[in-house]
Coordinates of C-alpha atoms and ligand atoms in Angstrom, one line a residue:
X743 CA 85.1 126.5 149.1
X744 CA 86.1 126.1 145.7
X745 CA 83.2 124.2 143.7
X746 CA 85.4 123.1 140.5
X747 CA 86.1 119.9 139.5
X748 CA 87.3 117.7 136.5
X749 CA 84.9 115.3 135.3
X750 CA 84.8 113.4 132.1
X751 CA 87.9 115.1 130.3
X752 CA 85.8 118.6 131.1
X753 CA 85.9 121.5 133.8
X754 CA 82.5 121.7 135.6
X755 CA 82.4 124.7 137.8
X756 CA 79.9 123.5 140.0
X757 CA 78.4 120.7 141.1
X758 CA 74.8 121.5 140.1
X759 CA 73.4 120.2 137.0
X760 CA 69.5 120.1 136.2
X761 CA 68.2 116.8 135.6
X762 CA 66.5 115.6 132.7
X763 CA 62.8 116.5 131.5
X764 CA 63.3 119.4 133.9
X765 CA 64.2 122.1 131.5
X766 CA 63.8 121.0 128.3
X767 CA 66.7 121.7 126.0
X768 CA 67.7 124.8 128.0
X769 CA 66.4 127.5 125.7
X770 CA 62.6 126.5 127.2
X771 CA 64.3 127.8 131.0
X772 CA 67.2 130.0 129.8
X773 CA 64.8 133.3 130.2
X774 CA 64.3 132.5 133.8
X775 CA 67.5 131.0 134.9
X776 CA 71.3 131.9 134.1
X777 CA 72.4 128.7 133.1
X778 CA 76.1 129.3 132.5
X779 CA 76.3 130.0 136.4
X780 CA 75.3 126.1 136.6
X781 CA 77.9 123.2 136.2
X782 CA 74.9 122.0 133.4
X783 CA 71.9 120.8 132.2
X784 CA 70.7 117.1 130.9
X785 CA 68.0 117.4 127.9
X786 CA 65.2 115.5 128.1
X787 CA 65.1 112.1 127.0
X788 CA 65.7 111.9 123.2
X789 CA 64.0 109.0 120.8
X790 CA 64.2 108.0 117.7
X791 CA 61.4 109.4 116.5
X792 CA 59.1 112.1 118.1
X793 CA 57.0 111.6 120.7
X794 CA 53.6 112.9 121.4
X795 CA 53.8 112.1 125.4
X796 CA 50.8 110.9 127.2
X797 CA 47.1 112.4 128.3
X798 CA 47.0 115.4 130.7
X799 CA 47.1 115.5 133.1
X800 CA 50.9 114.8 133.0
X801 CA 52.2 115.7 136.8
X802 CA 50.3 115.8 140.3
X803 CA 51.4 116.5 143.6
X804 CA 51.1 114.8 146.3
X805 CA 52.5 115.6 150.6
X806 CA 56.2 115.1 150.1
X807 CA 56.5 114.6 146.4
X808 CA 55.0 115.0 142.3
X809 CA 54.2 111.9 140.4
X810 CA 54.6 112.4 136.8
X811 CA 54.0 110.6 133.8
X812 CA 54.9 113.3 131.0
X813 CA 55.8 109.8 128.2
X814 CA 58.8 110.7 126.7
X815 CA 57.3 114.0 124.8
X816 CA 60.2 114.8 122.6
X817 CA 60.6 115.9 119.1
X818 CA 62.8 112.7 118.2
X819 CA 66.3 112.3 116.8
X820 CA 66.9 114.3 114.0
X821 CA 64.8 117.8 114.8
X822 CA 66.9 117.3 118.0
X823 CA 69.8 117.4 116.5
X824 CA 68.7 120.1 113.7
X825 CA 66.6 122.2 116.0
X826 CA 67.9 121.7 119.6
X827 CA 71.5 121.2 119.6
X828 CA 72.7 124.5 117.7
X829 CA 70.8 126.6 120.4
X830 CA 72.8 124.8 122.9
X831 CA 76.3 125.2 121.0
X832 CA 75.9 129.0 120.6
X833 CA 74.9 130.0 123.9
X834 CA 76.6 127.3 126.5
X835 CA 80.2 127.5 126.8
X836 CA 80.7 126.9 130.6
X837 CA 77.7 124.4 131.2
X838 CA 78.1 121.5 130.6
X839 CA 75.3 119.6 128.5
X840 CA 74.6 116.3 128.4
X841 CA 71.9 114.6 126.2
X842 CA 69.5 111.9 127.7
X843 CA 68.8 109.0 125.1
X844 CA 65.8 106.8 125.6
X845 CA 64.4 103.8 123.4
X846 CA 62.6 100.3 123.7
X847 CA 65.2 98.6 122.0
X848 CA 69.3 98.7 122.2
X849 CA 69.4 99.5 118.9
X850 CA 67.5 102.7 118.9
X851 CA 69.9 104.5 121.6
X852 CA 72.4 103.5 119.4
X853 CA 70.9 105.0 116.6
X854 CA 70.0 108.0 118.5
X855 CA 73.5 108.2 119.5
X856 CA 74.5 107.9 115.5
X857 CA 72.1 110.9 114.9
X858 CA 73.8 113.1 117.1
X859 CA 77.3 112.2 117.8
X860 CA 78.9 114.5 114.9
X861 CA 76.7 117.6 116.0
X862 CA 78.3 120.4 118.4
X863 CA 76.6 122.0 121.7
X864 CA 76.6 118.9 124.0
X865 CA 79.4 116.9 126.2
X866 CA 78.1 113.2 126.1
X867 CA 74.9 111.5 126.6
X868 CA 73.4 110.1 129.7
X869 CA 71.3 106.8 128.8
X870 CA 67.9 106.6 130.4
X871 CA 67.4 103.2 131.6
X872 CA 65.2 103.3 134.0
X873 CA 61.9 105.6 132.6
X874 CA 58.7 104.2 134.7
X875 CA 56.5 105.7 132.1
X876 CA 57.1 104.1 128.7
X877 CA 53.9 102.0 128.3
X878 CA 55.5 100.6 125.1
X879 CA 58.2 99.0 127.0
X880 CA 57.0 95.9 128.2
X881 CA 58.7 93.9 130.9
X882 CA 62.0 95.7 133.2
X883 CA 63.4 98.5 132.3
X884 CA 66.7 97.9 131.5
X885 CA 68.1 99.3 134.8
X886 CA 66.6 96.5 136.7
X887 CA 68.3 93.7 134.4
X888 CA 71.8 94.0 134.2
X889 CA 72.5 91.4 131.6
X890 CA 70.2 93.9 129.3
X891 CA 71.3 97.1 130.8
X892 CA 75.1 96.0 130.4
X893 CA 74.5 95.1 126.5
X894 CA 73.5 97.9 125.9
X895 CA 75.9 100.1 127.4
X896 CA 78.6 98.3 125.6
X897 CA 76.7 98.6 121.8
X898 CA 76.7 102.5 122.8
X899 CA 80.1 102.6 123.8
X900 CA 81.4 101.4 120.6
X901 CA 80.0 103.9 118.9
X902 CA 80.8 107.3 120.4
X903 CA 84.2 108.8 121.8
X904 CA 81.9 111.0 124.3
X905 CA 81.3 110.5 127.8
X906 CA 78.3 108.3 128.6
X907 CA 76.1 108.1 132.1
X908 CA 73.6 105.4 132.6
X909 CA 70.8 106.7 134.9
X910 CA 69.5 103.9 136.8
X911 CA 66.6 103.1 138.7
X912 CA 65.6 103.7 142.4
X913 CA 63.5 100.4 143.0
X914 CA 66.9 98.0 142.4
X915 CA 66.8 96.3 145.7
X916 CA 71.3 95.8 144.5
X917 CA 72.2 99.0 143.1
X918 CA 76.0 98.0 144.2
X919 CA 75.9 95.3 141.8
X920 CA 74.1 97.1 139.3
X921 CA 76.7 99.9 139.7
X922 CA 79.2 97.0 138.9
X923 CA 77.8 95.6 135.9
X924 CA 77.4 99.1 134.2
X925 CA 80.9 100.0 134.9
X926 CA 82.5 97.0 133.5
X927 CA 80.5 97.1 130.6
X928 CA 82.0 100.5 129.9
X929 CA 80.2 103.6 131.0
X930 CA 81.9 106.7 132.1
X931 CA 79.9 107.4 134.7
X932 CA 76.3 106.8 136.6
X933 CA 73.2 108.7 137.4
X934 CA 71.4 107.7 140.6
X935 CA 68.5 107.6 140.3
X936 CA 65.8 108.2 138.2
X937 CA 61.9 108.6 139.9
X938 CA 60.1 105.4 141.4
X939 CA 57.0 104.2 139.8
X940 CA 54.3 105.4 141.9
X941 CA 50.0 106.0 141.7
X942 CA 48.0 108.3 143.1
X943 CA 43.8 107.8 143.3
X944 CA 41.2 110.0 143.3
X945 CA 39.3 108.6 146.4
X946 CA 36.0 109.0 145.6
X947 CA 36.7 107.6 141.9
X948 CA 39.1 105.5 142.4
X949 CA 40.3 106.7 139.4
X950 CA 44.3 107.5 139.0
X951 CA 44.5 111.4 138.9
X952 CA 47.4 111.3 135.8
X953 CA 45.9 110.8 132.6
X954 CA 48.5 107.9 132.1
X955 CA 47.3 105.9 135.3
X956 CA 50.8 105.6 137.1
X957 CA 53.8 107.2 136.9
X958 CA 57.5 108.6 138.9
X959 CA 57.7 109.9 142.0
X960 CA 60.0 112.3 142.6
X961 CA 61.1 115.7 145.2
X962 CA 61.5 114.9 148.8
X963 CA 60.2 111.9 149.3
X964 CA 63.1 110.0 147.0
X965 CA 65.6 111.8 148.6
X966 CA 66.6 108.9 151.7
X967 CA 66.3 106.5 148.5
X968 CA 68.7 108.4 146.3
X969 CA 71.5 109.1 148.4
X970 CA 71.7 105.2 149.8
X971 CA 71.6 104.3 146.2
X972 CA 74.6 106.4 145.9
X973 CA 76.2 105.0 148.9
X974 CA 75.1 102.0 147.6
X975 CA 77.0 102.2 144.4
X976 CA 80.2 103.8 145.8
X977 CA 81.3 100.9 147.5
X978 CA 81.1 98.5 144.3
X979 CA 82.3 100.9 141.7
X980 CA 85.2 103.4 141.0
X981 CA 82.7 105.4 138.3
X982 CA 82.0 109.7 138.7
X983 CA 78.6 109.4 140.4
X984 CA 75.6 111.9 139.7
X985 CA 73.2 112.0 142.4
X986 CA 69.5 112.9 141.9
X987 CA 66.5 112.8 143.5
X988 CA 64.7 115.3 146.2
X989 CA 67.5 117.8 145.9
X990 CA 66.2 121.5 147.3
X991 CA 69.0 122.7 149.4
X992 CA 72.8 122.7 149.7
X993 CA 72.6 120.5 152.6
X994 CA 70.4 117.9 150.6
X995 CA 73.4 118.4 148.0
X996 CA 76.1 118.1 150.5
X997 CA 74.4 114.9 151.6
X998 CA 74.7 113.2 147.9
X999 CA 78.1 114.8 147.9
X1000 CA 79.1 112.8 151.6
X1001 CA 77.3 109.5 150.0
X1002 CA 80.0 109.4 147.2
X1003 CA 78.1 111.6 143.8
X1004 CA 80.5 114.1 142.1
X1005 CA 77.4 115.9 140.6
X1006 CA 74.2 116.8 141.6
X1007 CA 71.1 117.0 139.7
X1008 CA 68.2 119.3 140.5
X1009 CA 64.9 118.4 139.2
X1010 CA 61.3 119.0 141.1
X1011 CA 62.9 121.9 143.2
X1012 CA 63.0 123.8 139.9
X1013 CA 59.8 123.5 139.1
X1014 CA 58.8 125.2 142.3
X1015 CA 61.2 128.1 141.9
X1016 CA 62.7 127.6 138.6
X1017 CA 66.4 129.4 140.3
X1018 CA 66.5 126.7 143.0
X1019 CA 69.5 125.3 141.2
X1020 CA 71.1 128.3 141.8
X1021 CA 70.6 129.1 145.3
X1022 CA 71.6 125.7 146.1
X1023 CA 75.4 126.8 144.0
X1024 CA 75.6 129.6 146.4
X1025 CA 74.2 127.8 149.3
X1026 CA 76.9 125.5 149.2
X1027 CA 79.5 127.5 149.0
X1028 CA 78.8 129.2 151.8
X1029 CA 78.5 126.0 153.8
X1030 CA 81.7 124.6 153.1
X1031 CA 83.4 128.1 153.6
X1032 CA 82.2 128.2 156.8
X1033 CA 83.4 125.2 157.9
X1034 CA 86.6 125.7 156.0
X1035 CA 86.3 122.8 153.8
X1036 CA 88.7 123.4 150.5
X1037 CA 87.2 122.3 147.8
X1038 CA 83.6 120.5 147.0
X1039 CA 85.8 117.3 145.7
X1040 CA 87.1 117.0 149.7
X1041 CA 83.4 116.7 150.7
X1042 CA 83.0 113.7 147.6
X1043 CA 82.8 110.4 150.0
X1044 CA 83.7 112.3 152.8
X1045 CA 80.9 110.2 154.7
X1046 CA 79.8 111.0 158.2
X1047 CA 81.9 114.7 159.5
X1048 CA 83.4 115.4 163.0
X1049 CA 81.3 115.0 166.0
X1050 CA 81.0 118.9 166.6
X1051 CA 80.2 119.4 163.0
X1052 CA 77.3 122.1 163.8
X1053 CA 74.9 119.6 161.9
X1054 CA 76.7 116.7 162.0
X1055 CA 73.8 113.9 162.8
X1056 CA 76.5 111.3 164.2
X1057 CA 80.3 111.8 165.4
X1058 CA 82.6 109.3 163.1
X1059 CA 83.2 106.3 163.3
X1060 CA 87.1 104.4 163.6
X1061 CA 88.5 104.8 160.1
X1062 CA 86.3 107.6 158.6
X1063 CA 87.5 110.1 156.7
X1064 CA 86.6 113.7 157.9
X1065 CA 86.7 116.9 156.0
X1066 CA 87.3 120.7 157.2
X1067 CA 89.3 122.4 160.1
Ligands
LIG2465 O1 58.9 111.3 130.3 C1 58.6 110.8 131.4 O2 57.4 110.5 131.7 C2 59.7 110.4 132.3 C3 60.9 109.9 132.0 BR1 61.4 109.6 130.2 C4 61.8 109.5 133.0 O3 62.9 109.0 132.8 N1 61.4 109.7 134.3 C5 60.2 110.3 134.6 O4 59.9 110.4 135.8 N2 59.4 110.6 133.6

């Protein structure tokens, strides 16, 4: 199965893309994982200014998932784009980089984006609006009001050339419509979804076991949640979708793939074996050559497959569209 596609006026040659605040700016994961074998990596979220991130403990785990509440640690704008970016120019060529942007305010993604823009080593940005862990930002994020959200997206868009994602939230009880209103309002492409605001207790304390109090759940657990958001949003909007959330295995990949995502991102799996990412690239190559399926974009909204699919959960329905054989 060939696993190249053409996204966003670039070749991606793979699907697989680490999500954001998973491995830094790439240098922090590049001695244990071959990132040019990936299709590419998302930075984590980027500010204004730098960002101390909030008291340890930062991540816990719980049965089918991690809550974390890391706050946005970043070194800010400009030592981003003096001390992060040229790493990234000099030693990516075919993964493909995209920084996240984060702020309380319009205005300050647009002046991260300002900061940046002129500097080599990334593709385009992908627009955090959905962080449950910013205890500055008071009321929604902007993911879960779209009148905010698609503001925002359009002051961005007039200022950069470069591809931009907006990664919204899992907790939107309409991501269809929110899928809508960030399309028409310009964006390039979405990111579904980020983590969904959770707490864990200590029992006998009560107390919350992050340092922060609450914070995003992520891994397994998100993964039904994801892929319906994706679903969700492919039937409202025309826009390259990048699923995430509780992404381990090709076949958790090939389900975001069914639901309508052209990318998938890889987040808590890596932090469990920081080369999941890759073995899910091979992994799905192998299981779309051997059910003779052409091409990963084939598989791209492909919904449910034939009836004697070996894994195939239902046979399709009038109307569907099947891949393979
Ligand atoms: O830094 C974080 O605590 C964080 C962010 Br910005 C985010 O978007 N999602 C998340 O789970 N954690």
């Amino acid at each position: 199965m060939r696993l190249e596609q053409s996204l966003f006026g670039a070749a991606f040659q793979n699907p697989v893309v680490l999500a954001a605040g998973t491995c830094g700016f790439g240098r922090e994961v590049a001695g244990v994982v071959d990132l040019e074998s990936l299709g590419g990596i998302v930075t984590k979220s980027v500010t204004l200014e730098p960002r101390e991130g909030n008291p340890p403990p930062r991540v816990t785990e719980f049965g089918p998932g991690m809550l974390n509440s890391i706050g946005l640690a970043n070194p800010g704008a400009e030592r981003a784009a003096r001390e992060k970016l040229p790493w990234l120019a000099r030693n990516l060529r075919r993964a493909r980089v995209f920084v996240s942007v984060a702020g309380h305010a319009p205005g300050e993604y647009v002046r991260v984006v300002e900061a940046l823009d002129s500097r080599d080593g990334f593709l385009g940005y992908e627009l955090n609006l959905s962080c449950p862990n910013d205890a500055r930002l008071e009321g929604l994020p902007f993911a879960l009001d779209r009148d905010a959200l698609a503001g925002l997206i359009r002051d961005v868009r007039a200022r950069t050339d470069r591809p931009v994602l907006a990664k919204l939230a899992p907790n939107d009880p309409d991501p269809g419509a929110t899928a809508r209103a960030a399309e028409e309002a310009g964006a390039d492409g979405l990111t579904l979804v980020n983590t969904l605001p959770g707490l864990v207790l200590e029992p006998g304390s009560g107390r919350p076991v992050l340092g922060a109090g609450s914070g995003g759940v992520s891994g397994p657990a998100l993964r039904p949640l994801g892929v319906w958001a994706v679903e969700r949003a492919r039937r409202r909007c025309s826009l390259p979708i990048v699923g995430a959330g509780g992404v381990s295995t090709a076949e958790d990949a090939v389900q975001y793939l069914r639901a309508g995502a052209s990318l998938v991102q890889v987040g808590t799996a890596s932090f469990a074996d920081p080369r999941a990412a890759l073995g899910i690239v091979a992994g799905l190559e192998a299981w779309g050559r051997r059910r003779g399926i052409g091409s990963v974009a084939e598989l791209v909204g492909a919904g449910p497959g034939r009836r004697d699919a070996p894994d195939a959960p239902r046979g399709p329905a009038a109307g569907v569209v099947t891949v393979g054989e």
